[in-house]
mmCIF file of C-alpha atoms and ligand atoms in Angstrom:
data_model
loop_
_atom_site.group_PDB
_atom_site.id
_atom_site.type_symbol
_atom_site.label_atom_id
_atom_site.label_comp_id
_atom_site.label_asym_id
_atom_site.label_seq_id
_atom_site.Cartn_x
_atom_site.Cartn_y
_atom_site.Cartn_z
ATOM 1 C CA MET A 1402 23.064 170.543 -47.264
ATOM 2 C CA LEU A 1403 25.843 172.940 -45.159
ATOM 3 C CA VAL A 1404 29.265 171.090 -45.785
ATOM 4 C CA GLY A 1405 32.794 172.190 -45.191
ATOM 5 C CA ARG A 1406 35.511 171.619 -47.692
ATOM 6 C CA LYS A 1407 38.984 172.627 -46.584
ATOM 7 C CA TYR A 1408 41.793 173.307 -49.157
ATOM 8 C CA ARG A 1409 45.508 174.717 -47.920
ATOM 9 C CA VAL A 1410 46.417 178.232 -49.057
ATOM 10 C CA ALA A 1411 49.984 180.084 -50.432
ATOM 11 C CA PHE A 1412 49.561 183.032 -49.281
ATOM 12 C CA THR A 1413 52.173 185.759 -50.129
ATOM 13 C CA ALA A 1414 55.033 186.978 -47.052
ATOM 14 C CA GLU A 1415 52.336 190.293 -46.896
ATOM 15 C CA GLN A 1416 49.155 187.667 -46.346
ATOM 16 C CA VAL A 1417 50.815 185.908 -44.162
ATOM 17 C CA ASP A 1418 51.770 189.519 -42.248
ATOM 18 C CA LEU A 1419 48.514 190.246 -42.215
ATOM 19 C CA SER A 1420 46.607 187.108 -41.002
ATOM 20 C CA HIS A 1421 48.678 187.275 -38.250
ATOM 21 C CA LEU A 1422 47.397 190.451 -37.379
ATOM 22 C CA ILE A 1423 43.739 189.928 -38.115
ATOM 23 C CA GLY A 1424 44.570 186.728 -35.588
ATOM 24 C CA ASP A 1425 46.675 188.813 -33.131
ATOM 25 C CA ALA A 1426 43.039 191.395 -33.464
ATOM 26 C CA CYS A 1427 40.377 189.142 -33.051
ATOM 27 C CA ARG A 1428 42.309 187.220 -29.751
ATOM 28 C CA ALA A 1429 42.398 190.806 -28.236
ATOM 29 C CA VAL A 1430 38.406 191.351 -29.327
ATOM 30 C CA TRP A 1431 37.375 187.731 -27.734
ATOM 31 C CA ASN A 1432 40.108 188.779 -24.389
ATOM 32 C CA THR A 1433 39.048 191.561 -23.590
ATOM 33 C CA GLY A 1434 35.639 191.221 -24.780
ATOM 34 C CA LEU A 1435 35.207 187.882 -22.136
ATOM 35 C CA GLU A 1436 36.272 190.328 -19.418
ATOM 36 C CA GLN A 1437 34.071 192.306 -19.470
ATOM 37 C CA ARG A 1438 31.398 190.053 -19.483
ATOM 38 C CA ARG A 1439 32.857 188.930 -16.277
ATOM 39 C CA GLU A 1440 33.237 191.898 -15.018
ATOM 40 C CA TYR A 1441 29.226 192.697 -15.588
ATOM 41 C CA ARG A 1442 28.622 189.390 -14.421
ATOM 42 C CA ARG A 1443 30.297 189.411 -11.106
ATOM 43 C CA GLY A 1444 28.326 192.835 -10.833
ATOM 44 C CA GLY A 1445 25.416 191.322 -11.233
ATOM 45 C CA ALA A 1446 24.547 192.442 -15.021
ATOM 46 C CA PHE A 1447 25.090 191.203 -18.112
ATOM 47 C CA MET A 1448 26.688 192.241 -21.333
ATOM 48 C CA ASN A 1449 25.376 191.525 -24.442
ATOM 49 C CA TYR A 1450 26.394 191.330 -27.958
ATOM 50 C CA VAL A 1451 24.670 194.771 -29.193
ATOM 51 C CA GLN A 1452 26.400 196.884 -26.573
ATOM 52 C CA GLN A 1453 30.135 195.068 -27.725
ATOM 53 C CA SER A 1454 29.402 195.881 -31.196
ATOM 54 C CA ALA A 1455 29.050 199.434 -30.153
ATOM 55 C CA GLU A 1456 31.879 198.826 -28.110
ATOM 56 C CA LEU A 1457 34.056 197.472 -30.895
ATOM 57 C CA THR A 1458 33.106 200.264 -33.115
ATOM 58 C CA GLN A 1459 34.630 203.158 -30.719
ATOM 59 C CA ALA A 1460 37.724 201.107 -29.938
ATOM 60 C CA LYS A 1461 38.141 200.928 -33.720
ATOM 61 C CA MET A 1462 38.328 204.867 -33.951
ATOM 62 C CA GLU A 1463 41.314 205.024 -30.904
ATOM 63 C CA PHE A 1464 43.672 202.049 -32.653
ATOM 64 C CA ARG A 1465 44.305 201.909 -35.269
ATOM 65 C CA TRP A 1466 44.925 198.262 -34.887
ATOM 66 C CA LEU A 1467 42.164 196.907 -34.771
ATOM 67 C CA ALA A 1468 41.323 199.203 -37.512
ATOM 68 C CA GLN A 1469 43.411 196.605 -40.216
ATOM 69 C CA ALA A 1470 41.723 193.781 -39.400
ATOM 70 C CA PRO A 1471 38.476 192.991 -41.256
ATOM 71 C CA SER A 1472 35.684 194.233 -39.697
ATOM 72 C CA HIS A 1473 33.412 191.051 -40.333
ATOM 73 C CA CYS A 1474 35.946 189.031 -39.065
ATOM 74 C CA LEU A 1475 36.037 191.185 -35.284
ATOM 75 C CA GLN A 1476 32.185 190.934 -35.361
ATOM 76 C CA GLN A 1477 32.366 187.771 -35.842
ATOM 77 C CA THR A 1478 34.581 186.741 -33.250
ATOM 78 C CA LEU A 1479 31.765 188.834 -30.516
ATOM 79 C CA MET A 1480 29.184 186.461 -31.709
ATOM 80 C CA ASP A 1481 30.906 183.631 -31.702
ATOM 81 C CA LEU A 1482 32.191 184.459 -27.512
ATOM 82 C CA ASP A 1483 28.537 185.895 -27.402
ATOM 83 C CA ARG A 1484 27.282 182.280 -28.471
ATOM 84 C CA ALA A 1485 29.951 180.018 -26.741
ATOM 85 C CA CYS A 1486 29.298 182.146 -23.106
ATOM 86 C CA ARG A 1487 25.325 181.366 -23.417
ATOM 87 C CA ASP A 1488 26.264 177.453 -24.326
ATOM 88 C CA HIS A 1489 28.509 177.036 -21.314
ATOM 89 C CA GLY A 1490 28.281 180.495 -18.873
ATOM 90 C CA THR A 1491 30.787 183.494 -18.585
ATOM 91 C CA PHE A 1492 33.392 181.640 -16.495
ATOM 92 C CA ARG A 1493 33.991 178.696 -18.560
ATOM 93 C CA VAL A 1494 34.555 179.946 -21.347
ATOM 94 C CA GLN A 1495 38.594 180.189 -22.259
ATOM 95 C CA TRP A 1496 40.792 182.864 -22.473
ATOM 96 C CA ARG A 1497 42.484 182.360 -25.535
ATOM 97 C CA SER A 1498 46.595 183.131 -24.885
ATOM 98 C CA GLN A 1499 48.966 183.594 -27.418
ATOM 99 C CA ARG A 1500 50.809 180.317 -27.518
ATOM 100 C CA ARG A 1501 48.202 177.725 -27.292
ATOM 101 C CA TRP A 1502 45.773 179.339 -29.480
ATOM 102 C CA VAL A 1503 45.608 178.970 -33.499
ATOM 103 C CA PRO A 1504 45.140 181.788 -35.299
ATOM 104 C CA SER A 1505 41.921 181.818 -37.204
ATOM 105 C CA PHE A 1506 39.175 184.175 -37.935
ATOM 106 C CA ARG A 1507 35.502 184.016 -39.706
ATOM 107 C CA PHE A 1508 34.366 185.691 -42.746
ATOM 108 C CA PRO A 1509 31.232 185.637 -42.164
ATOM 109 C CA ASP A 1510 28.909 186.653 -45.780
ATOM 110 C CA GLY A 1511 29.518 185.111 -48.227
ATOM 111 C CA ARG A 1512 28.541 187.032 -50.836
ATOM 112 C CA GLY A 1513 31.504 189.417 -50.681
ATOM 113 C CA ILE A 1514 33.480 186.073 -51.767
ATOM 114 C CA ARG A 1515 34.280 185.276 -54.607
ATOM 115 C CA VAL A 1516 36.379 182.201 -54.767
ATOM 116 C CA GLU A 1517 38.168 181.483 -59.088
ATOM 117 C CA ARG A 1518 39.274 178.403 -60.453
ATOM 118 C CA LEU A 1519 42.561 179.289 -62.032
ATOM 119 C CA SER A 1520 43.748 175.516 -63.246
ATOM 120 C CA ARG A 1521 43.450 172.410 -62.553
ATOM 121 C CA ARG A 1522 45.726 172.779 -59.389
ATOM 122 C CA TRP A 1523 45.073 176.526 -57.835
ATOM 123 C CA GLY A 1524 42.204 178.389 -58.280
ATOM 124 C CA ARG A 1525 41.742 181.624 -55.155
ATOM 125 C CA ALA A 1526 39.405 183.438 -53.628
ATOM 126 C CA LYS A 1527 38.546 187.390 -52.886
ATOM 127 C CA LEU A 1528 38.641 187.753 -49.212
ATOM 128 C CA PRO A 1529 37.728 191.066 -47.818
ATOM 129 C CA LYS A 1530 41.178 192.469 -47.022
ATOM 130 C CA LEU A 1531 43.271 190.001 -47.581
ATOM 131 C CA GLY A 1532 42.496 189.750 -51.450
ATOM 132 C CA TRP A 1533 42.811 187.093 -53.865
ATOM 133 C CA VAL A 1534 43.844 184.082 -51.602
ATOM 134 C CA ARG A 1535 45.813 180.874 -54.022
ATOM 135 C CA PHE A 1536 45.102 177.586 -52.715
ATOM 136 C CA ARG A 1537 45.145 174.076 -53.672
ATOM 137 C CA PHE A 1538 41.545 173.688 -55.356
ATOM 138 C CA SER A 1539 42.619 169.576 -54.377
ATOM 139 C CA ARG A 1540 38.847 169.001 -54.821
ATOM 140 C CA PRO A 1541 35.703 170.658 -56.470
ATOM 141 C CA LEU A 1542 33.532 173.393 -54.177
ATOM 142 C CA ASP A 1543 29.833 172.058 -55.684
ATOM 143 C CA GLY A 1544 28.227 174.818 -54.212
ATOM 144 C CA ASP A 1545 27.819 178.201 -53.020
ATOM 145 C CA VAL A 1546 29.524 179.766 -50.663
ATOM 146 C CA ARG A 1547 28.426 180.566 -47.604
ATOM 147 C CA SER A 1548 31.490 181.848 -45.232
ATOM 148 C CA ALA A 1549 35.299 181.328 -45.326
ATOM 149 C CA THR A 1550 37.866 180.651 -42.165
ATOM 150 C CA ILE A 1551 41.292 180.956 -42.691
ATOM 151 C CA SER A 1552 43.078 178.873 -40.129
ATOM 152 C CA ARG A 1553 46.334 177.912 -38.788
ATOM 153 C CA ASP A 1554 48.176 174.868 -38.752
ATOM 154 C CA GLY A 1555 51.646 174.881 -37.799
ATOM 155 C CA ASP A 1556 53.530 177.105 -40.448
ATOM 156 C CA VAL A 1557 50.410 176.066 -42.976
ATOM 157 C CA TRP A 1558 47.574 177.831 -44.299
ATOM 158 C CA PHE A 1559 44.438 176.882 -44.800
ATOM 159 C CA VAL A 1560 40.664 177.763 -46.062
ATOM 160 C CA SER A 1561 37.277 176.303 -44.738
ATOM 161 C CA PHE A 1562 34.791 176.900 -47.096
ATOM 162 C CA LEU A 1563 30.886 176.640 -45.443
ATOM 163 C CA VAL A 1564 29.714 175.678 -48.811
ATOM 164 C CA ASP A 1565 25.472 174.536 -48.811
ATOM 165 C CA ASP A 1566 25.573 171.852 -51.407
ATOM 166 C CA GLU A 1567 21.903 171.354 -51.798
ATOM 167 C CA THR A 1568 21.195 168.357 -50.156
ATOM 168 C CA CYS A 1569 19.314 166.977 -47.658
ATOM 169 C CA THR A 1570 19.641 164.194 -45.564
ATOM 170 C CA PRO A 1571 17.770 161.284 -46.810
ATOM 171 C CA GLU A 1572 14.829 160.125 -44.747
ATOM 172 C CA LYS A 1573 15.478 156.322 -44.948
ATOM 173 C CA HIS A 1574 19.211 154.516 -45.389
ATOM 174 C CA ALA A 1575 18.811 152.552 -48.477
ATOM 175 C CA SER A 1576 19.915 149.268 -46.373
ATOM 176 C CA THR A 1577 18.085 148.012 -42.812
ATOM 177 C CA SER A 1578 21.076 145.780 -41.115
ATOM 178 C CA ALA A 1579 22.889 147.420 -38.312
ATOM 179 C CA VAL A 1580 26.250 147.170 -37.069
ATOM 180 C CA GLY A 1581 27.772 147.281 -33.763
ATOM 181 C CA VAL A 1582 30.695 148.834 -32.572
ATOM 182 C CA ASP A 1583 33.931 148.689 -29.715
ATOM 183 C CA ARG A 1584 36.325 151.369 -30.118
ATOM 184 C CA GLY A 1585 39.383 149.870 -28.788
ATOM 185 C CA VAL A 1586 42.939 151.554 -27.914
ATOM 186 C CA VAL A 1587 44.817 148.483 -29.439
ATOM 187 C CA VAL A 1588 42.259 147.471 -32.191
ATOM 188 C CA ALA A 1589 40.442 151.287 -32.991
ATOM 189 C CA ILE A 1590 37.277 150.089 -33.663
ATOM 190 C CA ALA A 1591 35.715 146.500 -34.001
ATOM 191 C CA CYS A 1592 33.062 145.901 -35.747
ATOM 192 C CA SER A 1593 30.105 143.305 -34.908
ATOM 193 C CA ASP A 1594 29.957 141.616 -38.652
ATOM 194 C CA ASN A 1595 33.680 140.250 -37.114
ATOM 195 C CA THR A 1596 36.222 143.592 -39.107
ATOM 196 C CA LEU A 1597 39.228 144.621 -37.337
ATOM 197 C CA ARG A 1598 40.032 148.179 -38.683
ATOM 198 C CA ASP A 1599 42.632 149.796 -37.576
ATOM 199 C CA ARG A 1600 46.088 151.765 -38.827
ATOM 200 C CA GLN A 1601 49.602 152.860 -38.000
ATOM 201 C CA PHE A 1602 49.672 157.200 -37.303
ATOM 202 C CA ALA A 1603 52.941 157.096 -37.047
ATOM 203 C CA THR A 1604 55.526 154.941 -38.328
ATOM 204 C CA PRO A 1605 58.212 153.615 -35.836
ATOM 205 C CA GLY A 1606 60.691 156.221 -37.448
ATOM 206 C CA GLU A 1607 58.713 159.022 -37.426
ATOM 207 C CA ASP A 1608 58.316 158.392 -33.141
ATOM 208 C CA GLU A 1609 62.102 158.222 -32.721
ATOM 209 C CA ARG A 1610 63.004 160.805 -34.565
ATOM 210 C CA TYR A 1611 59.510 163.248 -32.458
ATOM 211 C CA ARG A 1612 61.880 161.794 -29.505
ATOM 212 C CA ARG A 1613 65.297 162.937 -30.531
ATOM 213 C CA LEU A 1614 63.678 166.137 -31.524
ATOM 214 C CA GLN A 1615 62.171 166.803 -28.139
ATOM 215 C CA LYS A 1616 65.859 165.977 -26.533
ATOM 216 C CA ARG A 1617 67.302 168.713 -28.592
ATOM 217 C CA LEU A 1618 63.564 170.846 -27.755
ATOM 218 C CA MET A 1619 65.497 171.257 -24.034
ATOM 219 C CA ARG A 1620 69.074 171.422 -25.000
ATOM 220 C CA GLN A 1621 68.096 174.655 -26.898
ATOM 221 C CA ARG A 1622 68.280 178.208 -25.710
ATOM 222 C CA ARG A 1623 64.666 179.623 -24.602
ATOM 223 C CA ASN A 1624 63.818 182.261 -27.847
ATOM 224 C CA SER A 1625 66.635 181.406 -29.987
ATOM 225 C CA ALA A 1626 66.280 180.584 -34.348
ATOM 226 C CA ASN A 1627 67.100 177.030 -33.776
ATOM 227 C CA ARG A 1628 64.699 176.329 -30.785
ATOM 228 C CA SER A 1629 61.896 177.671 -33.201
ATOM 229 C CA LYS A 1630 63.546 175.447 -36.436
ATOM 230 C CA THR A 1631 63.379 172.829 -34.030
ATOM 231 C CA ARG A 1632 59.294 173.246 -33.152
ATOM 232 C CA VAL A 1633 57.930 174.071 -36.501
ATOM 233 C CA ALA A 1634 59.892 170.266 -37.220
ATOM 234 C CA MET A 1635 58.184 168.476 -34.583
ATOM 235 C CA ARG A 1636 55.128 170.234 -35.304
ATOM 236 C CA ARG A 1637 54.603 169.058 -39.506
ATOM 237 C CA LEU A 1638 55.454 165.573 -37.643
ATOM 238 C CA LYS A 1639 52.159 166.075 -35.378
ATOM 239 C CA ARG A 1640 50.621 167.231 -38.283
ATOM 240 C CA ARG A 1641 50.953 164.536 -40.158
ATOM 241 C CA GLU A 1642 49.934 161.790 -37.715
ATOM 242 C CA ARG A 1643 46.970 164.284 -36.833
ATOM 243 C CA ASN A 1644 45.730 163.827 -40.759
ATOM 244 C CA ARG A 1645 47.034 159.913 -41.457
ATOM 245 C CA ARG A 1646 44.059 160.147 -38.381
ATOM 246 C CA LYS A 1647 41.270 161.970 -39.302
ATOM 247 C CA ASP A 1648 41.508 160.036 -42.549
ATOM 248 C CA PHE A 1649 41.423 156.184 -41.218
ATOM 249 C CA ALA A 1650 38.336 157.823 -39.543
ATOM 250 C CA ALA A 1651 36.438 159.346 -41.752
ATOM 251 C CA TYR A 1652 37.358 156.611 -44.264
ATOM 252 C CA SER A 1653 36.340 153.454 -41.690
ATOM 253 C CA ALA A 1654 33.256 155.535 -41.124
ATOM 254 C CA ASP A 1655 32.028 155.836 -44.420
ATOM 255 C CA GLN A 1656 32.725 152.587 -44.612
ATOM 256 C CA LEU A 1657 29.986 152.354 -42.413
ATOM 257 C CA ALA A 1658 27.293 154.627 -42.454
ATOM 258 C CA THR A 1659 26.876 153.588 -46.343
ATOM 259 C CA ARG A 1660 26.347 150.151 -45.537
ATOM 260 C CA TYR A 1661 25.014 150.371 -42.656
ATOM 261 C CA GLY A 1662 21.496 151.652 -41.991
ATOM 262 C CA MET A 1663 22.248 151.786 -38.458
ATOM 263 C CA VAL A 1664 25.397 151.986 -36.920
ATOM 264 C CA VAL A 1665 25.740 151.754 -32.307
ATOM 265 C CA ILE A 1666 27.696 152.987 -30.624
ATOM 266 C CA GLU A 1667 28.864 153.102 -26.271
ATOM 267 C CA ASN A 1668 28.161 155.816 -25.433
ATOM 268 C CA LEU A 1669 31.706 157.174 -24.001
ATOM 269 C CA CYS A 1670 32.788 160.437 -22.861
ATOM 270 C CA VAL A 1671 35.786 161.028 -24.204
ATOM 271 C CA ARG A 1672 36.252 164.479 -22.236
ATOM 272 C CA ASN A 1673 35.511 162.883 -19.010
ATOM 273 C CA MET A 1674 38.318 159.740 -19.482
ATOM 274 C CA THR A 1675 40.879 161.352 -20.934
ATOM 275 C CA ARG A 1676 40.892 163.939 -17.815
ATOM 276 C CA SER A 1677 44.157 164.601 -16.189
ATOM 277 C CA ALA A 1678 45.992 161.934 -14.721
ATOM 278 C CA ARG A 1679 46.045 163.872 -11.397
ATOM 279 C CA GLY A 1680 42.901 164.062 -8.775
ATOM 280 C CA SER A 1681 41.127 161.052 -11.350
ATOM 281 C CA VAL A 1682 42.724 158.533 -9.201
ATOM 282 C CA ALA A 1683 41.432 156.830 -5.864
ATOM 283 C CA GLU A 1684 45.021 157.811 -4.529
ATOM 284 C CA PRO A 1685 46.769 161.241 -5.399
ATOM 285 C CA GLY A 1686 50.082 160.274 -6.335
ATOM 286 C CA THR A 1687 49.320 156.864 -7.636
ATOM 287 C CA GLY A 1688 48.517 155.385 -11.205
ATOM 288 C CA VAL A 1689 49.262 158.799 -12.909
ATOM 289 C CA ALA A 1690 51.169 157.712 -15.009
ATOM 290 C CA GLN A 1691 49.731 154.137 -16.218
ATOM 291 C CA LYS A 1692 46.458 157.486 -16.315
ATOM 292 C CA SER A 1693 48.328 159.621 -18.390
ATOM 293 C CA GLY A 1694 49.705 156.173 -21.143
ATOM 294 C CA LEU A 1695 45.985 155.164 -21.451
ATOM 295 C CA ASN A 1696 44.918 158.498 -22.433
ATOM 296 C CA ARG A 1697 47.153 159.051 -24.403
ATOM 297 C CA ALA A 1698 45.889 155.123 -26.114
ATOM 298 C CA ILE A 1699 42.752 156.242 -25.334
ATOM 299 C CA LEU A 1700 43.538 159.407 -27.816
ATOM 300 C CA ASP A 1701 45.505 158.853 -29.863
ATOM 301 C CA LYS A 1702 43.269 156.084 -31.590
ATOM 302 C CA GLY A 1703 41.060 159.317 -32.750
ATOM 303 C CA TRP A 1704 37.784 157.468 -30.541
ATOM 304 C CA HIS A 1705 36.540 161.223 -31.583
ATOM 305 C CA ILE A 1706 37.464 161.979 -34.520
ATOM 306 C CA PHE A 1707 35.573 159.175 -35.636
ATOM 307 C CA GLU A 1708 32.338 159.387 -34.120
ATOM 308 C CA LEU A 1709 32.505 162.938 -35.499
ATOM 309 C CA ALA A 1710 33.035 161.718 -39.091
ATOM 310 C CA LEU A 1711 30.390 159.630 -38.212
ATOM 311 C CA ARG A 1712 27.625 162.081 -38.058
ATOM 312 C CA ASN A 1713 29.077 163.828 -40.309
ATOM 313 C CA VAL A 1714 28.669 160.371 -42.954
ATOM 314 C CA ALA A 1715 24.850 159.694 -41.629
ATOM 315 C CA ARG A 1716 23.901 163.019 -42.863
ATOM 316 C CA ARG A 1717 24.713 162.020 -46.205
ATOM 317 C CA THR A 1718 23.167 158.444 -45.718
ATOM 318 C CA GLY A 1719 21.268 158.222 -43.269
ATOM 319 C CA CYS A 1720 22.320 156.378 -40.932
ATOM 320 C CA HIS A 1721 20.446 156.454 -37.476
ATOM 321 C CA ILE A 1722 23.328 156.874 -34.601
ATOM 322 C CA VAL A 1723 22.608 155.074 -31.865
ATOM 323 C CA LYS A 1724 24.647 155.552 -27.920
ATOM 324 C CA VAL A 1725 24.213 153.171 -25.849
ATOM 325 C CA PRO A 1726 25.530 152.574 -21.710
ATOM 326 C CA PRO A 1727 29.287 151.243 -22.146
ATOM 327 C CA ALA A 1728 29.477 148.916 -18.772
ATOM 328 C CA TYR A 1729 29.706 145.359 -19.202
ATOM 329 C CA THR A 1730 30.144 145.602 -23.454
ATOM 330 C CA SER A 1731 33.803 144.023 -23.050
ATOM 331 C CA GLN A 1732 32.817 141.066 -19.938
ATOM 332 C CA ARG A 1733 29.653 139.765 -21.405
ATOM 333 C CA CYS A 1734 29.188 136.318 -23.773
ATOM 334 C CA SER A 1735 27.534 137.793 -27.418
ATOM 335 C CA GLN A 1736 25.554 134.391 -27.389
ATOM 336 C CA CYS A 1737 24.644 133.579 -23.616
ATOM 337 C CA GLY A 1738 24.113 136.834 -21.975
ATOM 338 C CA ALA A 1739 26.828 135.782 -19.113
ATOM 339 C CA VAL A 1740 28.881 138.605 -17.362
ATOM 340 C CA ASP A 1741 32.131 137.672 -15.930
ATOM 341 C CA PRO A 1742 34.889 138.995 -15.607
ATOM 342 C CA LYS A 1743 36.988 136.038 -15.396
ATOM 343 C CA SER A 1744 35.777 134.881 -19.503
ATOM 344 C CA ARG A 1745 37.990 137.630 -21.139
ATOM 345 C CA GLU A 1746 41.030 135.819 -21.024
ATOM 346 C CA SER A 1747 43.672 138.481 -22.660
ATOM 347 C CA GLN A 1748 43.455 141.904 -23.638
ATOM 348 C CA ALA A 1749 42.385 139.642 -27.266
ATOM 349 C CA GLU A 1750 40.594 136.454 -25.795
ATOM 350 C CA PHE A 1751 37.218 136.226 -25.029
ATOM 351 C CA ARG A 1752 36.143 132.498 -23.089
ATOM 352 C CA CYS A 1753 32.231 132.550 -21.781
ATOM 353 C CA THR A 1754 32.925 130.661 -18.230
ATOM 354 C CA ALA A 1755 29.151 129.730 -19.023
ATOM 355 C CA CYS A 1756 28.697 128.260 -22.200
ATOM 356 C CA GLY A 1757 32.599 127.972 -24.185
ATOM 357 C CA TYR A 1758 32.145 130.908 -26.683
ATOM 358 C CA HIS A 1759 35.203 131.543 -27.813
ATOM 359 C CA GLU A 1760 35.474 135.086 -29.770
ATOM 360 C CA HIS A 1761 38.606 137.730 -30.462
ATOM 361 C CA ALA A 1762 37.833 140.017 -27.031
ATOM 362 C CA ASP A 1763 37.029 143.692 -29.077
ATOM 363 C CA ILE A 1764 34.545 141.359 -31.933
ATOM 364 C CA ASN A 1765 32.101 140.044 -28.415
ATOM 365 C CA ALA A 1766 31.919 143.801 -27.279
ATOM 366 C CA ALA A 1767 30.701 144.627 -30.701
ATOM 367 C CA LYS A 1768 28.502 141.985 -30.661
ATOM 368 C CA ASN A 1769 27.195 143.192 -27.146
ATOM 369 C CA ILE A 1770 26.682 146.845 -28.320
ATOM 370 C CA LEU A 1771 24.993 145.989 -31.121
ATOM 371 C CA ALA A 1772 22.380 143.876 -29.238
ATOM 372 C CA GLY A 1773 21.709 146.937 -26.769
ATOM 373 C CA GLY A 1774 21.351 149.300 -29.834
ATOM 374 C CA GLN A 1775 18.924 146.165 -31.535
ATOM 375 C CA SER A 1776 16.997 146.632 -27.937
ATOM 376 C CA VAL A 1777 17.063 150.639 -26.790
ATOM 377 C CA THR A 1778 15.346 150.381 -30.333
ATOM 378 C CA ALA A 1779 12.836 147.670 -29.853
ATOM 379 C CA CYS A 1780 11.805 149.711 -27.171
ATOM 380 C CA GLY A 1781 10.593 152.937 -29.299
ATOM 381 C CA ASP A 1782 13.213 155.431 -27.277
ATOM 382 C CA LEU A 1783 14.547 155.619 -31.372
ATOM 383 C CA GLN A 1784 12.391 156.336 -34.148
ATOM 384 C CA PRO A 1785 11.418 152.612 -36.298
ATOM 385 C CA MET A 1786 12.908 152.411 -39.657
ATOM 386 C CA GLY A 1787 11.165 150.664 -41.800
ATOM 387 C CA GLY A 1788 10.721 147.135 -42.244
ATOM 388 C CA SER A 1789 11.984 144.163 -40.197
ATOM 389 C CA MET A 1790 15.658 145.120 -38.199
ATOM 390 C CA LYS A 1791 17.780 142.523 -40.287
ATOM 391 C CA GLN A 1792 19.224 140.206 -37.248
ATOM 392 C CA GLU A 1793 22.532 139.217 -38.501
ATOM 393 C CA PRO A 1794 22.696 135.514 -38.712
ATOM 394 C CA ALA A 1795 25.193 133.576 -35.172
ATOM 395 C CA PRO A 1796 28.128 133.168 -36.584
ATOM 396 C CA PRO A 1797 29.192 129.676 -35.500
ATOM 397 C CA ARG A 1798 30.222 127.990 -31.909
ATOM 398 C CA GLY A 1799 34.260 128.950 -32.038
ATOM 399 C CA ALA A 1800 33.700 131.611 -34.664
ATOM 400 C CA SER A 1801 36.743 131.460 -37.041
ATOM 401 C CA ALA A 1802 39.573 134.516 -36.880
ATOM 402 C CA PRO A 1803 37.683 138.157 -37.580
ATOM 403 C CA THR A 1804 39.601 139.475 -41.302
ATOM 404 C CA ARG A 1805 41.560 142.374 -40.483
ATOM 405 C CA LEU A 1806 40.591 145.112 -42.008
ATOM 406 C CA TRP A 1807 42.442 148.385 -43.690
ATOM 407 C CA ARG A 1808 45.641 147.448 -41.582
ATOM 408 C CA VAL A 1809 47.935 149.924 -43.811
ATOM 409 C CA GLU A 1810 51.622 150.375 -42.839
ATOM 410 C CA ILE A 1811 53.024 153.074 -43.685
ATOM 411 C CA PRO A 1812 56.288 153.022 -46.626
ATOM 412 C CA SER A 1813 59.187 154.581 -44.604
HETATM 413 ZN ZN1 ZN B 621 28.380 132.055 -22.440
#
């Protein structure tokens, strides 16, 4: 199985400069290649990777700055562009602007990369042109390196290795039980086994500090040194928040996909849901603030990265991930099946207007999602799992309050 291993790099000053240069070269190759492809398409023709690659070799003889970058990285950029254009269409692939694109480039040939462990904490890898790159050996590599990618996040650089760890996805999960998962805005993850998982990703102090930095940024002159200092500080805060969110998603996904043979989630298209507030509202100009607030809340809870993490762990455990349509999961009673918007008393409370069943609203939704997933697998849409599906025991009426797992407060 191919897995990723990411380490924090300690570049020398020259390596930082060279990495920026390589990043710029890859960006230029991407943009030029994309423009060329568009030009050809407008003329009714196609441009392919082989032609572009040959032209790149020519261009490298003309431009010295292009030749300073490792040719493998530039070729890889053209290959990525080729893939992107075939997958999404030439005119939907985006430009890599200097401000928005984060430098990242790949060394696709794993055989040319040597990785050594220097001490308990440090390792080094030999990369073309960059030479020996020291990195924090924060986890074992466990396998053969297939490729390496250098990327930047704010002022910090990382190297990720694609590693073949020589394991395979098991055909069957050890457990036959199933769980339904409701992703929410107030509580990030509610499960049909009566657990709520949530975490605070930024402390109130960090939010406050971020707001203060935003204000300071507005007062500062464009292109001034102090302004860029403020930006670095803001990025650092956001990176910390993002890391916590990733950690939470990975941890929750690991627990669910290890414990259960099937995880049922709603088929949410986060991209569509969080599409720009303008234009998505019925009347233009109304509800923009609410919509953008909701967008922020959805992105803030990391629905998408949870799904990615879940798929990642499932490769290792053999867990099935089933997606069901999200319609009415929050309005239907999981006990009697009655659908009534009035059953949802408040954000957190669900009390069925037909049978009086009382439950945490998100847990009720998670139970509906589980039932939806089980009916999908029973219909044979999905390969049935070995043995009988273990049905969850129905909780007594007016079920007890859900246990709150993983409610971590960050010490300030
Ligand atoms: Zn009911």
